[in-house]
CSV table of C-alpha atoms in Angstrom, one decimal:
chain,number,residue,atom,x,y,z
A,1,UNK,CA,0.0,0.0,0.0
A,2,UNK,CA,2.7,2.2,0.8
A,3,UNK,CA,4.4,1.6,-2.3
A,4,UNK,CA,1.5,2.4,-4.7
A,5,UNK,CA,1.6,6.0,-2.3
A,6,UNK,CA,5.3,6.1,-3.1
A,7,UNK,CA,4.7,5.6,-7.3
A,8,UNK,CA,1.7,8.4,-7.3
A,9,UNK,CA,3.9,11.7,-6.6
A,10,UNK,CA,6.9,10.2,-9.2
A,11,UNK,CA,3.7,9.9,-12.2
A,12,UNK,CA,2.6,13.1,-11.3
A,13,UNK,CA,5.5,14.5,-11.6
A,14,UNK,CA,6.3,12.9,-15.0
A,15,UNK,CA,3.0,13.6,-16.5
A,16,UNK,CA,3.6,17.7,-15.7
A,17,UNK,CA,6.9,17.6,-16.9
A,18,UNK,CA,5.4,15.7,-20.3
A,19,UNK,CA,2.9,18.3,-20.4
A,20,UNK,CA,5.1,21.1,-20.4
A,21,UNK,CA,7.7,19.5,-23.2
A,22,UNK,CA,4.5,19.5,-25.0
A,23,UNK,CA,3.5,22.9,-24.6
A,24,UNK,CA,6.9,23.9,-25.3
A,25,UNK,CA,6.9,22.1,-28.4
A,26,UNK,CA,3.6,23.6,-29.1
A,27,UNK,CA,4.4,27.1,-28.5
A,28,UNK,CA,7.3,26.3,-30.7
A,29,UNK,CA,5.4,24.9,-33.5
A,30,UNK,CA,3.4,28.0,-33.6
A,31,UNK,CA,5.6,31.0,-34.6
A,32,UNK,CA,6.6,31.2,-38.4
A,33,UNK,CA,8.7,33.9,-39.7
A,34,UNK,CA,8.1,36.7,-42.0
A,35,UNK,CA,10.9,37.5,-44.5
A,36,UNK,CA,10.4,41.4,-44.7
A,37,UNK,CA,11.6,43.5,-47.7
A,38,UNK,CA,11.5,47.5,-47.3
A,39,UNK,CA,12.1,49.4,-50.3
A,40,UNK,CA,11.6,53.2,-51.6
A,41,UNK,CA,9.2,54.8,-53.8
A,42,UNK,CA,11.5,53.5,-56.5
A,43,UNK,CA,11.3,50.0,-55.2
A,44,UNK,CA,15.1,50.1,-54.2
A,45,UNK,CA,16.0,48.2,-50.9
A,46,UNK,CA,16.7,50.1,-47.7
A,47,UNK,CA,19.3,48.8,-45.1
A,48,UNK,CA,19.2,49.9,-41.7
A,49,UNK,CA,15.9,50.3,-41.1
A,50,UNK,CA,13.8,49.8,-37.8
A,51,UNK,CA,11.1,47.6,-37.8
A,52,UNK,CA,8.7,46.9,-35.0
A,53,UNK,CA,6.1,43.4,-35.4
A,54,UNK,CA,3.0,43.6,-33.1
A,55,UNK,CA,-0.2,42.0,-32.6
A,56,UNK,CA,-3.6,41.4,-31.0
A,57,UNK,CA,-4.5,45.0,-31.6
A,58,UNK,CA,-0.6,46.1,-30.2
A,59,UNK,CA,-1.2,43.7,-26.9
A,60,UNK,CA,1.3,41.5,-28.4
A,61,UNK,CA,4.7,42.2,-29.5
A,62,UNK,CA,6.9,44.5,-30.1
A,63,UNK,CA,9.5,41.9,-32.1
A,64,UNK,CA,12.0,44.8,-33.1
A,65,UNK,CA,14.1,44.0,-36.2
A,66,UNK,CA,16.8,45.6,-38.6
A,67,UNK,CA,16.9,45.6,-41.9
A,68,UNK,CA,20.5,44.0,-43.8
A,69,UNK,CA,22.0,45.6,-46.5
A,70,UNK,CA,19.6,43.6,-48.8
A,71,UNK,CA,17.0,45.4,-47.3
A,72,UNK,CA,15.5,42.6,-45.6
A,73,UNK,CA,14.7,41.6,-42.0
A,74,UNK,CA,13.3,38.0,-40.4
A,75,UNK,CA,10.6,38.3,-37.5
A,76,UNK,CA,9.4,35.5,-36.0
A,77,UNK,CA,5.5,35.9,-35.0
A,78,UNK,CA,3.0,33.7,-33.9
A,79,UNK,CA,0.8,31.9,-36.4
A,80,UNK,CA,-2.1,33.0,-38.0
A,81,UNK,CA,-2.3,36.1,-36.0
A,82,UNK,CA,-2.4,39.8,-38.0
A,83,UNK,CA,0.8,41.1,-37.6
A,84,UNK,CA,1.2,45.1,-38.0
A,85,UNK,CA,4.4,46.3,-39.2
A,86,UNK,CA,5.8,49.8,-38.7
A,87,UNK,CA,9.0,51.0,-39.2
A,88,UNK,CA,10.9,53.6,-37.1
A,89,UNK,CA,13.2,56.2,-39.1
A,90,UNK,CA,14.6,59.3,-39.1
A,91,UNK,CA,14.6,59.7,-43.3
A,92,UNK,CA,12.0,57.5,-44.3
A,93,UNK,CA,8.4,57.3,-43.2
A,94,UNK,CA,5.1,54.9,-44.4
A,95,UNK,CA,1.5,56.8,-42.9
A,96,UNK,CA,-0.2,53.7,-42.2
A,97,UNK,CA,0.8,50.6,-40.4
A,98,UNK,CA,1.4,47.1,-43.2
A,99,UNK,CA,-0.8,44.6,-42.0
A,100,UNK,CA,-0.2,40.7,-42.4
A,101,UNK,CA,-3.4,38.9,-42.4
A,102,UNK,CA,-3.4,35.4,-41.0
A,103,UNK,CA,0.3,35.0,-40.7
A,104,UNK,CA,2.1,32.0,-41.8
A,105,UNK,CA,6.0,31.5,-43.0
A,106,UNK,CA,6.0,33.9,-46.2
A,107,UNK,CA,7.5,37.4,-47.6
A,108,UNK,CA,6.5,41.0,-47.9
A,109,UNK,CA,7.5,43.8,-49.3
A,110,UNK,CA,7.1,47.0,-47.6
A,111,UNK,CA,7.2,50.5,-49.3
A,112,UNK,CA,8.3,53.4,-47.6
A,113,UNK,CA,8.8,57.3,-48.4
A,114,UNK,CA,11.1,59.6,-47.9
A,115,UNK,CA,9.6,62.0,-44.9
A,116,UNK,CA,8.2,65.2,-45.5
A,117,UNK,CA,6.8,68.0,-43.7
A,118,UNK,CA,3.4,70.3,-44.5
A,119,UNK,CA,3.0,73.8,-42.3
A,120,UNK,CA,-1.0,74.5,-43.3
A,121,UNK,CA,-2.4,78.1,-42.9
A,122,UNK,CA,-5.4,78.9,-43.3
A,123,UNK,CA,-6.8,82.4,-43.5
A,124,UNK,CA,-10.4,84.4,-43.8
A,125,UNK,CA,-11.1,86.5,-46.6
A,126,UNK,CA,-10.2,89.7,-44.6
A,127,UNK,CA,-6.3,87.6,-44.6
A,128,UNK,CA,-7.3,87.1,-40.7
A,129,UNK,CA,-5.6,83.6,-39.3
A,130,UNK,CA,-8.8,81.6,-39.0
A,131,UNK,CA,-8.5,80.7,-35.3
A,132,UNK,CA,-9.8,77.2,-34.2
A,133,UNK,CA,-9.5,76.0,-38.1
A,134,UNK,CA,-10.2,72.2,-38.9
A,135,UNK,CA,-7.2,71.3,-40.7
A,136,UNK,CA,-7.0,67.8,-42.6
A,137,UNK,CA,-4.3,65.8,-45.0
A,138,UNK,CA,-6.4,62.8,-46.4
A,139,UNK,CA,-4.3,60.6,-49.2
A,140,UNK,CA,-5.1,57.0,-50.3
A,141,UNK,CA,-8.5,56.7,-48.6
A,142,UNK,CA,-7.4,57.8,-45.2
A,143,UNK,CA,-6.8,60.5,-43.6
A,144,UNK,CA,-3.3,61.1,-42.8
A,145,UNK,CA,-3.5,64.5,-40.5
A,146,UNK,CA,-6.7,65.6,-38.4
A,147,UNK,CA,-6.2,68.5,-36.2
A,148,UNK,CA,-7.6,72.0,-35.1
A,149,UNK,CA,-5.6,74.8,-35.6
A,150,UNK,CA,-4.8,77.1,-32.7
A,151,UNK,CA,-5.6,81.2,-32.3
A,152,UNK,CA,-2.7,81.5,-35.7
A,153,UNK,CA,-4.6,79.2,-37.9
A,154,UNK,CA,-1.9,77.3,-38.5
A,155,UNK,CA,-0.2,73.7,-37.9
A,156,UNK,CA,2.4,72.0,-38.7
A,157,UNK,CA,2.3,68.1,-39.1
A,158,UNK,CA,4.1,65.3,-38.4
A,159,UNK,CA,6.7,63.9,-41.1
A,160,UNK,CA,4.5,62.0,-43.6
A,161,UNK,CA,5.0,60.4,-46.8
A,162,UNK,CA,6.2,63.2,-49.9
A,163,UNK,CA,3.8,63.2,-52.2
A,164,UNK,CA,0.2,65.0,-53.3
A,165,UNK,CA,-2.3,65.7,-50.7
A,166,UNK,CA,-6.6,66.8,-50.4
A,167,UNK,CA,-6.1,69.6,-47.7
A,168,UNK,CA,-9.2,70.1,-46.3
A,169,UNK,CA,-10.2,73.1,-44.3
A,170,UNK,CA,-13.3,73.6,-42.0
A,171,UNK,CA,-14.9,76.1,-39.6
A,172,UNK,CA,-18.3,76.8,-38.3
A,173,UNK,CA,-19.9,79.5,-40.2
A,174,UNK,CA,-17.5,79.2,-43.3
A,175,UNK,CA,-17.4,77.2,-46.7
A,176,UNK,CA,-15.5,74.3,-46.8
A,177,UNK,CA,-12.1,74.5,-48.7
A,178,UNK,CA,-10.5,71.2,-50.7
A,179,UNK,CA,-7.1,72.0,-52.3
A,180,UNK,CA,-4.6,69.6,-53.8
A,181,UNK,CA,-1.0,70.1,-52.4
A,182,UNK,CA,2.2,68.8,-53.2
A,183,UNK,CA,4.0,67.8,-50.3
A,184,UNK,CA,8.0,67.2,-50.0
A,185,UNK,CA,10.6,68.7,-47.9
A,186,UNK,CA,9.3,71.2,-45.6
A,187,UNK,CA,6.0,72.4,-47.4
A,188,UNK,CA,4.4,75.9,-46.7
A,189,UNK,CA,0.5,76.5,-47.7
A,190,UNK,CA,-1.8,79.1,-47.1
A,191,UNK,CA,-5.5,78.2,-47.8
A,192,UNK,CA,-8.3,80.9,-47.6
A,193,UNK,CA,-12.0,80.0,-46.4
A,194,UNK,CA,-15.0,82.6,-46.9
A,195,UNK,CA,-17.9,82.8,-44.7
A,196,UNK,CA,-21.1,81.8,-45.7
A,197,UNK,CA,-25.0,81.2,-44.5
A,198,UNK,CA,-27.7,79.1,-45.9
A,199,UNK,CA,-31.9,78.4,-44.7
A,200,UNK,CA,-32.4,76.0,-42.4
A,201,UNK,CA,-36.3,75.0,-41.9
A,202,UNK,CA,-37.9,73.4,-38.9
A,203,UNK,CA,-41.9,72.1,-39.6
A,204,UNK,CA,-43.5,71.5,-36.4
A,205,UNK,CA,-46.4,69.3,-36.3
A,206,UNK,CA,-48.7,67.1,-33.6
A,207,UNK,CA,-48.4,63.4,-34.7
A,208,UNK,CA,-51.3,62.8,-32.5
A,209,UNK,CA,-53.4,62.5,-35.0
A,210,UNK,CA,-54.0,60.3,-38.3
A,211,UNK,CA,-52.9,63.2,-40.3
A,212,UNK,CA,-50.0,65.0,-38.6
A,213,UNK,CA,-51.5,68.5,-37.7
A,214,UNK,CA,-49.0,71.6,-38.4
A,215,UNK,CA,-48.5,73.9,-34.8
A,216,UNK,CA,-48.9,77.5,-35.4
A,217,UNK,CA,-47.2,80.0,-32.9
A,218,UNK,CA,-44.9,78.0,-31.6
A,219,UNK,CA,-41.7,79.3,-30.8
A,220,UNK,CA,-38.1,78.0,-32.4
A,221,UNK,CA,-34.9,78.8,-30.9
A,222,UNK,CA,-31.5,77.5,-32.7
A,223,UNK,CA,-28.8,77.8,-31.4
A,224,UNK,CA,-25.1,76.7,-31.5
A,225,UNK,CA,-21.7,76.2,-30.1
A,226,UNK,CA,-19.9,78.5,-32.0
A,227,UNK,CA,-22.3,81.9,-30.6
A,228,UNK,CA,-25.5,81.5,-33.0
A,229,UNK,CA,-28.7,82.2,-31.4
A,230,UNK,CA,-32.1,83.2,-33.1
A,231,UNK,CA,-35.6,82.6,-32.5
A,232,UNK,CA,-38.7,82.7,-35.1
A,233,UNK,CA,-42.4,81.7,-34.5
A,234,UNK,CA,-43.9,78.9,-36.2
A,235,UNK,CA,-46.4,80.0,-39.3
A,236,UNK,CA,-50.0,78.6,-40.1
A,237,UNK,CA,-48.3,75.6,-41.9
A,238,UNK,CA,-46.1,74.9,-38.8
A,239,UNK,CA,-42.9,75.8,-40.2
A,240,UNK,CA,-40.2,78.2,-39.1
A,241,UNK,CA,-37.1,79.2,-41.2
A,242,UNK,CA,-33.8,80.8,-40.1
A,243,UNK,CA,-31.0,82.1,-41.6
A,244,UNK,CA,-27.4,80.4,-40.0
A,245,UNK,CA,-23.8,79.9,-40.9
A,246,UNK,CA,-22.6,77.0,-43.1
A,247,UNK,CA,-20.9,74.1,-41.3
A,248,UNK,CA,-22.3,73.9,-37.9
A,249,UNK,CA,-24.6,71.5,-35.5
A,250,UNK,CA,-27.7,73.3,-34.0
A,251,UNK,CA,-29.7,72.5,-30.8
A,252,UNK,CA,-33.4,73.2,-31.8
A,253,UNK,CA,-36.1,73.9,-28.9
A,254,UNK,CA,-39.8,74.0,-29.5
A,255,UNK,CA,-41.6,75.2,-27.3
A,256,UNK,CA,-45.3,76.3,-27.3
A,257,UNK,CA,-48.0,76.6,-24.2
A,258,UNK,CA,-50.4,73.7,-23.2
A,259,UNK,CA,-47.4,71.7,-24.9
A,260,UNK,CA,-44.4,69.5,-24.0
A,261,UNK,CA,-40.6,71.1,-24.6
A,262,UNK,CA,-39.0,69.3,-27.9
A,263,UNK,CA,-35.3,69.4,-28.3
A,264,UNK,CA,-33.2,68.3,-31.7
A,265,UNK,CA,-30.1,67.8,-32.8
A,266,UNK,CA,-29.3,69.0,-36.4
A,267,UNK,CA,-25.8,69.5,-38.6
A,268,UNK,CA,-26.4,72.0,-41.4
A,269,UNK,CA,-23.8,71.8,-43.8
A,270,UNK,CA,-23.4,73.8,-46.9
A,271,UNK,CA,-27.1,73.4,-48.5
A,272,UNK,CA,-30.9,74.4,-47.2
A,273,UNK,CA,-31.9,71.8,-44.2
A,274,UNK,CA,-34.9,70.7,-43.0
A,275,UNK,CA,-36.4,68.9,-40.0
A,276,UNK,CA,-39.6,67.8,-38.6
A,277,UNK,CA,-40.1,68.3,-35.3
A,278,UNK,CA,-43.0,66.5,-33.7
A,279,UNK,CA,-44.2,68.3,-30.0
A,280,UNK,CA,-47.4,66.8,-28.4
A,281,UNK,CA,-49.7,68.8,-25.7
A,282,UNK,CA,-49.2,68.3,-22.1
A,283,UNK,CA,-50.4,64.9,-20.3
A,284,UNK,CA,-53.2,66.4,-18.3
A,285,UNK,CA,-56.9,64.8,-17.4
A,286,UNK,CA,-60.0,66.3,-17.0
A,287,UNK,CA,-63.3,65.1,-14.6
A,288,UNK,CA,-66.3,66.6,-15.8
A,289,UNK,CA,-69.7,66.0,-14.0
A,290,UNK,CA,-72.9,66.1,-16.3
A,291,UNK,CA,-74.4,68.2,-13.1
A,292,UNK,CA,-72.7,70.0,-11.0
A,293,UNK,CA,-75.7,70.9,-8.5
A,294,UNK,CA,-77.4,68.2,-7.5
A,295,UNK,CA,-80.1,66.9,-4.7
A,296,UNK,CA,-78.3,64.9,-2.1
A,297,UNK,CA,-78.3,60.9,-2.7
A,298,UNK,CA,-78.9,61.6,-6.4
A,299,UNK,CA,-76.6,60.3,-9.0
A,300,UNK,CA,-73.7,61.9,-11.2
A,301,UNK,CA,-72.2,60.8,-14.2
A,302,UNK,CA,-68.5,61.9,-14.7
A,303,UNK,CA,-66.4,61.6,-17.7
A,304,UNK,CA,-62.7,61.8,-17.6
A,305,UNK,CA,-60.7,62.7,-21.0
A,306,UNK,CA,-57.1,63.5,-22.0
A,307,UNK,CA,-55.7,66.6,-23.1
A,308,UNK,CA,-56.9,66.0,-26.4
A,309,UNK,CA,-60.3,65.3,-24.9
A,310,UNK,CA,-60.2,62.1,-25.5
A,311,UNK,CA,-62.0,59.1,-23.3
A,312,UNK,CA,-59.3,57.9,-20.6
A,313,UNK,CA,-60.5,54.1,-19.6
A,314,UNK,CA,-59.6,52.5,-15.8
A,315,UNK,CA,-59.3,56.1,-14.0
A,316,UNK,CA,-59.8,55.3,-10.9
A,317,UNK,CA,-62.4,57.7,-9.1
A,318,UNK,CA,-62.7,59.1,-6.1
A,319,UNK,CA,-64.8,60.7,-3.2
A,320,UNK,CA,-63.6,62.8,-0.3
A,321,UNK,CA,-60.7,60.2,-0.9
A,322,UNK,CA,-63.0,56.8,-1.2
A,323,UNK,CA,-62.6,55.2,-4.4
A,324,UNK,CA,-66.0,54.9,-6.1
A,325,UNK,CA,-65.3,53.0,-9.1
A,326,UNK,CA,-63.2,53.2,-12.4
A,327,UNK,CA,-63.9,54.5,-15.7
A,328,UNK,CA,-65.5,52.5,-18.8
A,329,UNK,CA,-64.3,52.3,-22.0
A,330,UNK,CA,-65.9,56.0,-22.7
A,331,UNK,CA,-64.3,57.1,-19.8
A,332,UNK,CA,-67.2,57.3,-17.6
A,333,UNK,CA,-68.4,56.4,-14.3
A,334,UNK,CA,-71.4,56.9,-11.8
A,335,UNK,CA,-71.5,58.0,-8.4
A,336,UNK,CA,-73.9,59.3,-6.0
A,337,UNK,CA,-73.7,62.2,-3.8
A,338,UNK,CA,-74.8,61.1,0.0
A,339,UNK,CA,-74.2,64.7,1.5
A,340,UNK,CA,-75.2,68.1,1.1
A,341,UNK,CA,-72.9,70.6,0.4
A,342,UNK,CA,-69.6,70.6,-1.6
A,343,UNK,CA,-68.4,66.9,-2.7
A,344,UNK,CA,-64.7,66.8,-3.8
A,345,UNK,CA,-64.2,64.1,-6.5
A,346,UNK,CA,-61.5,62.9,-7.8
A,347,UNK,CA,-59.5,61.3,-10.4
A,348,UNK,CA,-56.2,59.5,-11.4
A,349,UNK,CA,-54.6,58.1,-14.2
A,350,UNK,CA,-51.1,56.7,-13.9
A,351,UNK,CA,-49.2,60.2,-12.6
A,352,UNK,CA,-52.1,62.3,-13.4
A,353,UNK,CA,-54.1,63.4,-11.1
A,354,UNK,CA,-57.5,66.2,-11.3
A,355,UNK,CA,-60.3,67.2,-9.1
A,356,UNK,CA,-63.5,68.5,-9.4
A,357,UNK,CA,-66.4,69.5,-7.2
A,358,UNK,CA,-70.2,69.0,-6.8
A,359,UNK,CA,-72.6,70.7,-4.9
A,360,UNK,CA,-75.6,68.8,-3.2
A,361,UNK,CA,-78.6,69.8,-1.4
A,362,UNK,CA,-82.0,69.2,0.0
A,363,UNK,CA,-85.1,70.7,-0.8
A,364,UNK,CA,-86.2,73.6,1.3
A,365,UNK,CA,-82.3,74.5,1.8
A,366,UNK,CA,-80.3,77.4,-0.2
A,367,UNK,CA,-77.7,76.4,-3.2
A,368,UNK,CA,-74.9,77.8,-3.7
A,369,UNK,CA,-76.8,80.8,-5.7
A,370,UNK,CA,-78.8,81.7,-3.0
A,371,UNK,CA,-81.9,81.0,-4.4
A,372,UNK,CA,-84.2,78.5,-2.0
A,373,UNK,CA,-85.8,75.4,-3.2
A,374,UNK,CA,-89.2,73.7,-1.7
A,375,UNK,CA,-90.9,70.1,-2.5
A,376,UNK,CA,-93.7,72.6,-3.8
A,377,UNK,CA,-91.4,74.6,-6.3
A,378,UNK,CA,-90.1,71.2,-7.4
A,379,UNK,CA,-93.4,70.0,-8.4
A,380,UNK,CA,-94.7,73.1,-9.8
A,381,UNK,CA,-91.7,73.6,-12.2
A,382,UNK,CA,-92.1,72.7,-15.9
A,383,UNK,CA,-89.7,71.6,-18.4
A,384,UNK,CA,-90.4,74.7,-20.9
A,385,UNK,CA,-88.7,76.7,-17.9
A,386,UNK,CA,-92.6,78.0,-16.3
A,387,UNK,CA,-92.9,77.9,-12.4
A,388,UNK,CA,-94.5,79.1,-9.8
A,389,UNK,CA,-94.2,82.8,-10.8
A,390,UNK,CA,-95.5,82.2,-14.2
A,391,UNK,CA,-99.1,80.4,-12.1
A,392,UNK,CA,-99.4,83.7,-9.5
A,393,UNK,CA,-99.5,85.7,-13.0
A,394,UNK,CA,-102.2,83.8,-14.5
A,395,UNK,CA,-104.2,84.1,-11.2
A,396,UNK,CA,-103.6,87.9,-11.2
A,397,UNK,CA,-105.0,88.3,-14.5
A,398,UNK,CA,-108.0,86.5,-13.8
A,399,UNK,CA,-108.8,88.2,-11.3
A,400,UNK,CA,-108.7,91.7,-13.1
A,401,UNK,CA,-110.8,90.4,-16.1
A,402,UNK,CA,-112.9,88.8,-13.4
A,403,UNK,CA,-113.1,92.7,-12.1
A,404,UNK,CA,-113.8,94.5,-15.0
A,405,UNK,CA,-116.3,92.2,-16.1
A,406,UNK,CA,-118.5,92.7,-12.5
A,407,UNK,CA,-118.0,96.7,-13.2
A,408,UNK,CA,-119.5,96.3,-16.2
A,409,UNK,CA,-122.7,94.5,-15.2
A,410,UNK,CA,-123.2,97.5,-12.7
């Protein structure tokens, strides 16, 4: 027994120490080397030349090589990764990265330029330095230099590749500017931009309904980053149109009363711009009684609607803080009114809450206009609006005829 304990510990031991020859042997067996030719413009090797091999997105890596006098360099890298392949030099330069996909044991050939330096300027139409410029070198379907100029208008960039470059120039408020430059040495450009303003048009509307109903007098302000700020009212069609500089982004607020605040987002660039700005009216409910002076114990019916007077279903309803029951389908419900005097009712929908009062009383006992009512007035009263006024006239009249008629007979 004691020697099977023994044996256990010496397997182990040789099983982890198999297991790491194998790993070893596996790691081996997965780097290949790249045979890596850098030449010039002219496709001329270049010795001496400083190459860094990384991978997994730079997590991997740096394998650092030189290049021989034949211009080439071996770098061993691990299998099927993406290798990326800069160089390091004080005369020559490449402006993007050479990628290996899916490495494996094979050559490339890496072209490089002669470095190069580009001091951009750019200047208003007055020949003021255009301070905060946006100041681009885009070649070969990249861009190559992205950067705002400071209060001079001017930068300088880093070395890049000689050769012919887009310069692009922007700035809130002016027209873009695209000119082709030739870049070697230490290049000096001046580019001019003009300012420059164009319509943009916001149409506000309520999407409430089937057909998208146009807002009249409501209020647009626009405004942006750069200073811009101007503020039109919304015509009988619902739009509003403002005059503001090329090349900007503009916060748009909408704003009108009974509705809720809308904010957008818009870029205007060099041509008119339009945008639709929906803005609905402000959650609200309404409790409307179908009498609001009743007799005490006698029944009300009360309809709740939205803001857009529309039926609101499963309000709940309330009385001096009793629930009494929840709305229909039309947004209706009954109650009764057990007490004389004012009745506070009630009613809630999700967050929204209203109120509304009704005024009960018996007969014989003043309403809220003063007037009195008795079981006698009640009865006497006629739908065509006649009461008991309109009987004590009839009886007055009779009696004068009756009058006359006996003077008469004398």
């Amino acid at each position: 027994m004691l020697g099977h304990r023994a044996v256990l510990p010496t397997v182990l031991l040789t099983l982890l120490v198999g297991a790491g020859v194998l790993m070893g042997t596996a790691a081996a067996q997965s780097q290949v080397t790249l045979t890596v030719t850098v030449v010039d413009q002219d496709g001329d090797p270049l010795s001496g030349i400083d190459i860094s091999a990384t991978w997994d997105d730079g997590a991997g890596g740096p394998s650092n090589e030189t290049t021989r006098a034949n211009g080439q360099a071996l770098i061993d890298v691990p299998e099927g990764a993406d290798i990326m392949l800069q160089i390091d030099d004080d005369e020559y330069v490449r402006n993007t990265p050479y990628v290996v996909e899916d490495a494996e044991s094979e050559s490339v050939e890496m072209t490089v330029s002669e470095a190069a330096t580009a001091t951009v300027s750019a200047v208003t139409a007055d020949g003021q330095p255009a301070e905060n410029a946006r100041i681009r070198l885009y070649r070969d379907g990249s861009y190559v230099v992205d950067r705002n100029a400071g209060s001079d208008g001017t930068i300088t960039t880093q070395p890049v590749e000689e050769g012919e470059y887009s310069v692009i120039v922007t700035k809130p408020g002016f027209y873009r500017n695209l000119t082709k430059v030739e870049v070697s040495d230490e290049t000096t450009t001046t580019v001019e931009i003009r300012e420059g303003s164009v319509l943009l048009q916001a149409t506000v509307v309520d999407e409430h309904f089937n057909d998208s109903r146009p807002i009249r007098d409501a209020t647009v302000r626009v405004e942006s980053d750069s200073g811009f700020d101007g503020t039109v009212p919304t015509l009988s069609d619902g739009t509003a149109s403002v005059s503001v500089p090329v090349n900007d982004r503009y916060d748009l607020t909408v704003t009108k009363e009974g509705y809720e605040t809308a904010e957008r987002r818009v870029r205007v660039a060099e041509d008119e711009t339009s945008i639709d700005v929906d803005i609905r009216r402000t959650p609200e409910i309404t409790l409307t009684p179908d009498n609001r002076q009743v007799v005490v114990d006698a029944n009300v019916r009360f309809t709740v609607t939205d803001e857009y007077d529309e039926p609101v279903a499963n309000a709940t309803v309330s009385r001096n803080g009793t629930e009494v029951g929840q709305t229909d389908a039309d947004g209706e419900v009954t109650a009764t009114v057990p007490a004389a005097g004012n009745v506070t009712f009630t009613a809630t929908a999700g967050d929204l809450t209203t109120t509304t009062n009704v005024t009960a009383f018996r007969p014989g006992e003043e309403t809220t206009n003063g007037a009195a009512t008795t079981p006698e007035q009640t009865e006497t009263e006629t739908t065509d609006g006649s009461g008991p006024g309109f009987t004590v006239a009839l009886t007055m009249a009779a009696l004068l005829v009756a009058t006359a008629l006996a003077h008469r007979r004398r």
